[in-house]
């Protein structure tokens, strides 16, 4: 039961970190929990479908179907985050200013929500499909269904709790830095997802590694450690990345920060409200 | 005239085939049985790209995973998956089965 709890917790943790960043980044937008909830629901449905088709997927693309699918899902999530980040850079200051009067801006807020809902759905789909396969294996292998359900539920609850803790922590960032901080976190998240995609394309022998590995930081923090896993989920930390993974990471950070800077409206100061002359 | 054409054609096919064969990495089998890897220590040639063929003889799925090799792939019950690995510098590269990590432990020995 404990083994199931730990494995489910690990997978849910990865998705929960993404959900917490998305939830923080959409602070103030009306109805966002419904969107996030829909994303999670869609992701769960998708996870079941992916798990059911696992054998066919594995056989596709000359046996590299899993690698292509994972890379595709990860790159789609990267693109969605990228779109959101650039969109927020253009409109975000306005939304931050009106952070109280969102009724008018619900339609304006809705567009980035779709992108982030897809990001949440894709994250839950990826991690969830592993949980479904694992759970099915445990069930078919004769584990007691009581232990299975208890372990699984505990895993989901503890993962969700970790996500809630991260979300609460993010909310403590002072308002004047808040959206820049969450934007930065989203960029790092996107970069991490892109690096993971590069890893799968290396695995599929479709992209060269360039260096394998480029460095080894497992003396500092291993992939297995809880901090290592959390940082992997948040910012894509890997102890032994290939050169191609690092290239993807740097490229995405560059593209999205540059894109956000270019998209930002000319007017710098939010607080520049003309004071009436006395 | 037709004999030389046939000979040329045969030589062409042979050279293309030999190039194709040269490019295919050697296949090395790894079996999962009773939630364990067989063998637990698998010798592989160093500095060569290899194609690990993971055969899951159990009825339930397993996930072949390794941080050192940077590999993560699910193999369904009774399934077989190819996993490209390497070129590896000489050394020991542990891997495990994520779904049964307590028993499914192994390592590639690149030499």
XYZ file of C-alpha atoms in Angstrom:
389
model
C 0.000 0.000 0.000
C 2.863 2.351 0.886
C 4.624 1.620 -2.420
C 1.443 2.589 -4.276
C 1.049 5.720 -2.145
C 4.600 6.825 -2.924
C 4.406 6.202 -6.655
C 1.028 7.920 -7.042
C 2.269 10.808 -4.887
C 5.321 11.246 -7.143
C 3.254 11.410 -10.323
C 0.567 13.641 -8.816
C 3.279 15.928 -7.412
C 4.555 16.677 -10.900
C 1.121 17.631 -12.161
C 0.275 19.471 -8.924
C 3.315 21.744 -9.238
C 2.149 22.766 -12.703
C -1.416 23.339 -11.496
C -0.175 25.492 -8.618
C 1.856 27.721 -10.940
C -1.083 28.034 -13.324
C -3.442 28.822 -10.450
C -1.085 31.504 -9.113
C -0.471 32.966 -12.567
C -4.226 33.370 -13.145
C -4.828 35.067 -9.820
C -7.767 37.409 -9.994
C -9.272 35.994 -13.166
C -12.891 35.082 -12.590
C -13.908 31.436 -12.827
C -10.372 30.141 -13.148
C -10.869 27.227 -10.763
C -13.601 25.927 -13.035
C -11.168 26.048 -15.958
C -8.423 24.381 -13.937
C -10.901 21.762 -12.753
C -11.962 21.114 -16.349
C -8.323 20.789 -17.326
C -7.781 18.202 -14.596
C -10.932 16.337 -15.605
C -9.972 16.294 -19.274
C -6.482 15.182 -18.324
C -7.841 12.266 -16.301
C -10.033 11.152 -19.195
C -7.083 11.488 -21.541
C -4.858 9.522 -19.163
C -7.277 6.596 -19.215
C -7.360 6.658 -23.032
C -3.569 6.826 -23.328
C -3.146 3.974 -20.837
C -5.677 1.867 -22.729
C -3.838 2.448 -25.991
C -0.366 1.987 -24.503
C 0.460 -1.145 -26.445
C -0.575 0.308 -29.793
C 1.218 3.556 -28.998
C 4.433 1.749 -28.109
C 4.401 -0.160 -31.388
C 3.812 2.951 -33.513
C 6.608 4.883 -35.251
C 8.910 1.835 -35.414
C 8.642 1.279 -31.676
C 9.249 4.943 -30.843
C 5.570 5.864 -30.510
C 5.834 6.625 -26.779
C 8.802 8.937 -27.327
C 7.069 10.852 -30.129
C 3.829 11.106 -28.181
C 5.528 12.343 -25.000
C 7.633 14.830 -26.943
C 4.539 16.053 -28.774
C 2.514 16.490 -25.579
C 5.383 18.314 -23.880
C 6.035 20.636 -26.823
C 2.315 21.410 -27.119
C 2.319 22.412 -23.448
C 5.420 24.544 -24.035
C 3.676 26.328 -26.912
C 0.536 26.923 -24.829
C 2.552 28.420 -21.978
C 4.482 30.514 -24.478
C 1.261 31.879 -25.924
C -0.056 32.671 -22.437
C 3.180 34.390 -21.367
C 3.277 36.608 -24.433
C -0.444 37.354 -24.152
C -0.051 38.265 -20.466
C 2.898 40.515 -21.313
C 0.686 42.425 -23.694
C -2.456 42.559 -21.544
C -1.267 41.588 -18.081
C -0.459 45.032 -16.741
C -3.976 46.069 -17.582
C -5.426 43.019 -15.830
C -3.196 43.667 -12.808
C -4.429 47.243 -12.644
C -8.024 46.132 -12.775
C -7.443 43.293 -10.302
C -10.721 43.856 -8.543
C -12.947 44.808 -11.412
C -12.726 41.628 -13.418
C -16.340 41.509 -14.448
C -15.625 43.575 -17.556
C -12.509 41.672 -18.393
C -13.877 38.154 -18.117
C -13.875 37.827 -21.880
C -10.398 39.314 -22.019
C -9.309 36.865 -19.338
C -10.836 33.869 -21.012
C -8.350 33.487 -23.822
C -5.232 32.807 -21.757
C -7.329 30.504 -19.602
C -7.939 28.172 -22.541
C -4.212 27.825 -23.139
C -3.509 27.138 -19.478
C -6.395 24.698 -19.225
C -4.748 22.741 -22.045
C -1.425 22.880 -20.173
C -3.064 21.464 -17.035
C -4.877 18.786 -19.070
C -1.650 17.733 -20.796
C 0.258 17.559 -17.514
C -2.437 15.439 -15.862
C -2.651 13.263 -18.987
C 1.084 12.545 -18.966
C 1.441 11.747 -15.286
C -2.001 10.181 -15.053
C -1.407 7.628 -17.804
C 1.521 6.218 -15.827
C -0.621 6.041 -12.699
C -3.406 4.251 -14.595
C -0.979 1.725 -16.098
C 0.670 1.153 -12.742
C -2.674 0.808 -10.978
C -3.961 -1.614 -13.614
C -0.788 -3.660 -13.238
C -1.166 -3.786 -9.469
C -4.823 -4.767 -9.794
C -4.192 -7.440 -12.423
C -1.210 -8.684 -10.454
C -3.510 -9.519 -7.557
C -2.862 -6.693 -5.117
C -5.699 -6.237 -2.662
C -8.024 -3.643 -4.148
C -8.458 -2.121 -0.680
C -4.740 -1.418 -0.421
C -4.735 -0.180 -4.003
C -7.523 2.347 -3.512
C -6.210 3.509 -0.129
C -2.667 3.937 -1.407
C -3.882 5.669 -4.546
C -6.174 8.023 -2.651
C -3.452 8.897 -0.161
C -1.106 9.557 -3.080
C -3.579 11.902 -4.749
C -4.358 13.712 -1.487
C -0.713 14.204 -0.496
C 0.173 15.343 -4.011
C -2.699 17.812 -3.972
C -1.590 19.021 -0.538
C 1.912 19.663 -1.858
C 0.400 21.630 -4.733
C -1.747 23.628 -2.336
C 1.309 24.413 -0.235
C 3.218 25.609 -3.304
C 0.240 27.740 -4.346
C -0.052 29.289 -0.873
C 3.677 30.001 -0.937
C 3.438 31.681 -4.338
C 0.568 33.898 -3.173
C 2.857 35.410 -0.553
C 4.917 37.093 -3.247
C 4.258 40.835 -2.889
C 1.770 42.150 -5.421
C 4.178 44.508 -7.150
C 6.419 41.560 -8.135
C 3.707 38.949 -8.373
C 2.892 38.736 -12.069
C 6.490 39.167 -13.122
C 7.431 36.324 -10.757
C 4.680 33.989 -11.970
C 5.530 34.866 -15.558
C 9.141 33.966 -14.838
C 8.068 30.680 -13.258
C 5.908 29.898 -16.273
C 8.869 30.548 -18.584
C 11.065 28.188 -16.561
C 8.261 25.623 -16.520
C 7.933 25.866 -20.296
C 11.709 25.525 -20.675
C 11.700 22.449 -18.448
C 8.933 20.840 -20.497
C 10.806 21.593 -23.723
C 13.996 20.070 -22.297
C 12.039 16.953 -21.351
C 10.698 16.803 -24.921
C 14.267 17.028 -26.208
C 15.118 14.143 -23.897
C 12.435 11.995 -25.503
C 13.600 12.948 -28.988
C 17.125 11.941 -27.934
C 15.642 8.689 -26.654
C 13.933 8.130 -30.009
C 17.292 8.662 -31.695
C 15.767 11.474 -33.714
C 17.872 14.315 -32.330
C 21.595 14.142 -31.539
C 22.531 14.517 -27.876
C 25.424 16.953 -28.604
C 26.901 15.895 -25.248
C 25.775 13.037 -23.082
C 25.616 14.253 -20.431
C 26.629 17.890 -20.657
C 27.195 17.897 -16.912
C 26.477 15.748 -13.873
C 25.120 17.601 -10.861
C 23.963 14.525 -8.956
C 26.642 15.248 -6.320
C 24.631 18.417 -5.572
C 21.076 17.145 -6.014
C 19.972 13.782 -7.375
C 16.903 13.244 -9.569
C 15.549 10.885 -6.904
C 15.582 13.308 -3.964
C 12.250 14.937 -3.126
C 13.749 18.390 -3.761
C 15.123 17.072 -7.041
C 11.696 15.837 -8.104
C 10.003 19.079 -7.056
C 12.549 21.182 -8.935
C 12.177 18.859 -11.918
C 8.438 19.484 -11.942
C 8.771 23.255 -11.442
C 11.769 24.265 -13.513
C 12.859 21.099 -15.296
C 15.889 20.235 -13.166
C 17.803 17.179 -14.409
C 21.084 16.032 -12.858
C 22.531 14.734 -16.138
C 21.053 16.663 -19.067
C 22.171 16.109 -22.640
C 23.532 19.043 -24.598
C 20.378 19.058 -26.706
C 18.190 19.310 -23.595
C 20.161 22.305 -22.345
C 19.917 23.899 -25.807
C 16.122 23.531 -25.839
C 15.951 24.970 -22.308
C 18.053 28.028 -23.092
C 16.240 28.564 -26.404
C 12.800 28.569 -24.761
C 13.908 30.916 -21.976
C 15.352 33.249 -24.595
C 12.341 33.059 -26.911
C 9.727 33.566 -24.219
C 11.509 36.307 -22.253
C 12.294 38.077 -25.505
C 8.767 37.606 -26.771
C 7.288 38.884 -23.525
C 9.546 41.930 -23.572
C 8.633 42.729 -27.186
C 4.913 42.236 -26.563
C 4.796 44.450 -23.480
C 3.067 47.769 -24.085
C 5.240 50.885 -24.348
C 3.929 52.574 -21.212
C 6.184 51.526 -18.341
C 4.687 52.667 -15.095
C 1.444 51.218 -13.711
C 1.285 53.746 -10.914
C 1.699 56.770 -13.183
C -1.662 58.293 -12.467
C -1.580 62.013 -13.125
C -2.122 63.855 -9.864
C -4.227 66.962 -10.081
C -2.121 70.058 -9.605
C -2.919 71.873 -6.399
C 24.985 -7.592 -71.869
C 22.243 -8.758 -69.507
C 24.775 -10.695 -67.345
C 26.792 -7.535 -66.578
C 23.578 -5.647 -65.808
C 22.524 -8.390 -63.415
C 25.979 -8.375 -61.777
C 25.963 -4.594 -61.388
C 22.486 -4.734 -59.923
C 23.524 -7.471 -57.462
C 26.593 -5.476 -56.386
C 24.423 -2.379 -55.896
C 21.922 -4.270 -53.724
C 24.739 -5.843 -51.713
C 26.448 -2.507 -51.063
C 23.189 -0.812 -50.053
C 22.343 -3.733 -47.789
C 25.773 -3.679 -46.160
C 25.491 0.064 -45.524
C 22.022 -0.443 -44.039
C 23.281 -3.254 -41.828
C 26.270 -1.242 -40.729
C 23.947 1.540 -39.568
C 21.673 -0.685 -37.457
C 22.939 -0.761 -33.877
C 23.465 -4.191 -32.280
C 20.409 -5.563 -30.474
C 20.850 -6.668 -26.883
C 18.054 -8.401 -25.011
C 16.926 -7.658 -21.469
C 14.130 -9.666 -19.907
C 11.667 -8.753 -17.159
C 10.465 -11.788 -15.279
C 8.845 -11.934 -11.832
C 9.312 -8.143 -11.543
C 13.081 -8.617 -11.867
C 15.529 -7.970 -14.661
C 17.267 -10.923 -16.266
C 20.217 -10.544 -16.228
C 20.610 -7.981 -13.461
C 24.018 -6.969 -14.768
C 24.132 -6.718 -18.540
C 27.425 -6.323 -20.376
C 27.285 -4.024 -23.382
C 29.995 -2.689 -25.698
C 31.225 0.784 -24.741
C 31.335 3.732 -27.163
C 28.748 2.067 -29.401
C 25.130 2.936 -29.921
C 23.061 -0.099 -28.969
C 19.409 -1.072 -29.206
C 18.227 -2.597 -25.970
C 15.296 -4.936 -26.546
C 13.333 -5.070 -23.298
C 11.057 -8.114 -23.200
C 8.395 -8.094 -20.494
C 7.541 -11.699 -19.681
C 5.258 -10.625 -16.855
C 1.533 -10.131 -17.437
C 1.579 -6.603 -15.976
C 3.233 -3.423 -17.273
C 6.619 -2.143 -16.137
C 8.444 1.125 -16.699
C 12.072 0.831 -17.738
C 13.797 3.856 -16.238
C 17.323 5.112 -15.627
C 18.574 8.532 -14.555
C 22.147 7.759 -15.632
C 21.023 6.623 -19.089
C 18.349 9.340 -19.307
C 15.725 6.798 -20.352
C 12.094 6.319 -19.393
C 9.752 3.963 -21.254
C 6.724 1.858 -20.397
C 6.532 -1.773 -21.549
C 3.099 -3.373 -21.338
C 2.527 -6.861 -19.971
C 3.853 -9.412 -22.458
C 5.203 -6.584 -24.591
C 8.581 -5.848 -26.134
C 10.069 -2.406 -26.620
C 13.245 -1.106 -28.272
C 15.301 1.386 -26.278
C 18.220 3.165 -27.939
C 21.131 3.553 -25.544
C 24.575 5.026 -25.919
C 27.227 5.504 -27.080
C 28.261 4.954 -23.471
C 31.631 5.652 -21.928
C 32.949 2.604 -20.055
C 31.253 2.321 -16.689
C 28.265 1.102 -14.751
C 24.826 2.510 -15.547
C 22.048 1.464 -13.147
C 18.453 1.129 -14.303
C 15.253 0.085 -12.557
C 11.612 -0.794 -13.090
C 9.679 2.147 -11.707
C 6.537 0.101 -11.086
C 8.394 -2.483 -8.962
C 11.460 -0.562 -7.841
C 11.983 -2.776 -4.789
C 12.849 -5.820 -6.909
C 13.423 -4.551 -10.427
C 16.996 -3.279 -10.264
C 19.786 -3.768 -12.746
C 22.748 -2.151 -14.439
C 24.429 -1.915 -17.814
C 28.165 -2.574 -17.739
C 29.744 -0.765 -20.654
C 33.167 -2.177 -21.415
